[in-house]
Amino acid sequence: MTRLEDEMVEDVFAMSDAEIEAELREEGVDIDAFDKEMDDLFAFALAEGGQRRLQNARKAVDLHHERQKRKEQQKSQDELRAQIAAIVAGNTDLTMAARNFEKEHDGDLEGVLEDLQELMGDDWDDDE
């Protein structure tokens, strides 16, 4: 079937515009209406292609924004780690657990920093 369709398409492409118009008129086709229908179909196809390109562009922009957001979050996590390390390094009075801070949960770095800052702000070891 595909071979027959291919040959029919080749035959149409080999025809001149006048031959195509004559054959359409023989079939009783209104040339002006057919021309408008083809123009509308072509415009619709162009619009659909444009919509797909726009959707793909939007997806690419969203992906880029997501990657940028992850980079910013990682930067803030690195900043939190640096603040925690500075507090730990500058305070030898911290407990052994606080001084040996090695493992943390990225989601809880803010909590760890708040705890350390609270410890450093309290006068918890003034009895010495």
Coordinates of C-alpha atoms in Angstrom, one line a residue:
M1 CA 0.0 0.0 0.0
T2 CA 2.8 2.4 0.9
R3 CA 4.4 1.9 -2.5
L4 CA 1.2 2.8 -4.3
E5 CA 0.8 5.9 -2.1
D6 CA 4.4 6.9 -2.9
E7 CA 3.8 6.6 -6.6
M8 CA 0.6 8.6 -6.4
V9 CA 2.4 11.4 -4.5
E10 CA 5.2 11.4 -7.1
D11 CA 2.6 11.7 -9.9
V12 CA 1.0 14.7 -8.2
F13 CA 4.4 16.4 -7.7
A14 CA 5.2 15.8 -11.4
M15 CA 2.0 17.6 -12.5
S16 CA 2.0 21.3 -13.3
D17 CA -0.3 23.7 -11.4
A18 CA -2.6 23.9 -14.5
E19 CA -2.9 20.1 -14.7
I20 CA -3.7 19.9 -11.0
E21 CA -6.3 22.7 -11.3
A22 CA -7.9 21.0 -14.3
E23 CA -8.1 17.7 -12.5
L24 CA -9.7 19.3 -9.5
R25 CA -12.3 21.1 -11.6
E26 CA -13.1 17.8 -13.3
E27 CA -13.8 16.4 -9.8
G28 CA -16.1 19.3 -9.2
V29 CA -13.9 21.0 -6.6
D30 CA -14.4 24.8 -6.0
I31 CA -10.8 26.0 -6.6
D32 CA -11.2 29.2 -4.5
A33 CA -12.7 27.3 -1.5
F34 CA -10.0 24.6 -1.9
D35 CA -7.3 27.3 -2.0
K36 CA -8.6 28.9 1.2
E37 CA -8.9 25.5 2.9
M38 CA -5.2 24.7 2.0
D39 CA -4.1 28.2 3.2
D40 CA -6.0 27.7 6.5
L41 CA -4.5 24.2 6.9
F42 CA -1.0 25.6 6.3
A43 CA -1.5 28.4 8.8
F44 CA -2.7 25.9 11.3
A45 CA 0.3 23.7 10.8
L46 CA 2.6 26.7 11.2
A47 CA 0.8 27.7 14.4
E48 CA 1.0 24.2 15.8
G49 CA 4.7 24.0 15.1
G50 CA 5.2 27.4 16.8
Q51 CA 3.3 26.2 19.8
R52 CA 5.5 23.1 20.1
R53 CA 8.6 25.2 19.8
L54 CA 7.3 27.6 22.4
Q55 CA 6.5 24.8 24.8
N56 CA 9.9 23.3 24.3
A57 CA 11.5 26.7 24.9
R58 CA 9.5 27.1 28.1
K59 CA 10.6 23.6 29.3
A60 CA 14.2 24.6 28.6
V61 CA 13.8 27.8 30.6
D62 CA 12.1 26.0 33.5
L63 CA 15.0 23.4 33.5
H64 CA 17.5 26.2 33.5
H65 CA 15.8 28.0 36.4
E66 CA 15.6 24.7 38.4
R67 CA 19.4 24.1 37.9
Q68 CA 20.1 27.7 39.0
K69 CA 17.9 27.2 42.1
R70 CA 19.8 24.1 43.0
K71 CA 23.1 25.9 42.6
E72 CA 21.9 28.7 44.8
Q73 CA 20.7 26.2 47.4
Q74 CA 24.1 24.4 47.3
K75 CA 25.9 27.8 47.8
S76 CA 23.8 28.6 50.8
Q77 CA 24.5 25.1 52.2
D78 CA 28.2 25.7 51.7
E79 CA 27.9 29.1 53.4
L80 CA 26.1 27.4 56.4
R81 CA 28.9 24.8 56.6
A82 CA 31.5 27.6 56.6
Q83 CA 29.7 29.5 59.4
I84 CA 29.5 26.3 61.5
A85 CA 33.1 25.5 60.9
A86 CA 34.1 29.0 62.0
I87 CA 32.1 28.7 65.2
V88 CA 33.6 25.3 66.0
A89 CA 37.1 26.4 65.2
G90 CA 36.9 29.5 67.2
N91 CA 35.4 28.0 70.4
T92 CA 37.4 25.4 72.2
D93 CA 34.9 25.4 75.0
L94 CA 32.4 23.4 72.9
T95 CA 31.6 19.9 73.8
M96 CA 33.4 17.1 72.1
A97 CA 30.3 16.3 70.0
A98 CA 30.2 19.9 68.8
R99 CA 33.9 20.1 68.0
N100 CA 33.8 16.8 66.1
F101 CA 31.0 18.0 63.8
E102 CA 31.6 15.9 60.7
K103 CA 28.3 14.6 59.5
E104 CA 25.2 16.7 59.0
H105 CA 22.0 16.6 57.2
D106 CA 21.8 19.2 54.5
G107 CA 18.3 20.0 55.4
D108 CA 19.2 20.7 59.0
L109 CA 22.3 22.9 58.6
E110 CA 20.3 25.9 59.6
G111 CA 19.1 24.1 62.8
V112 CA 22.7 23.1 63.6
L113 CA 23.9 26.7 63.1
E114 CA 21.1 28.1 65.2
D115 CA 21.9 25.6 68.0
L116 CA 25.6 26.5 67.9
Q117 CA 24.8 30.2 67.9
E118 CA 22.5 29.7 70.9
L119 CA 25.2 27.8 72.7
M120 CA 27.7 30.6 72.0
G121 CA 25.3 33.3 73.2
D122 CA 24.5 31.6 76.5
D123 CA 26.6 31.9 79.5
W124 CA 26.4 28.2 80.2
D125 CA 30.0 27.7 81.5
D126 CA 30.5 30.8 83.6
D127 CA 30.9 28.7 86.7
E128 CA 34.5 28.0 85.9

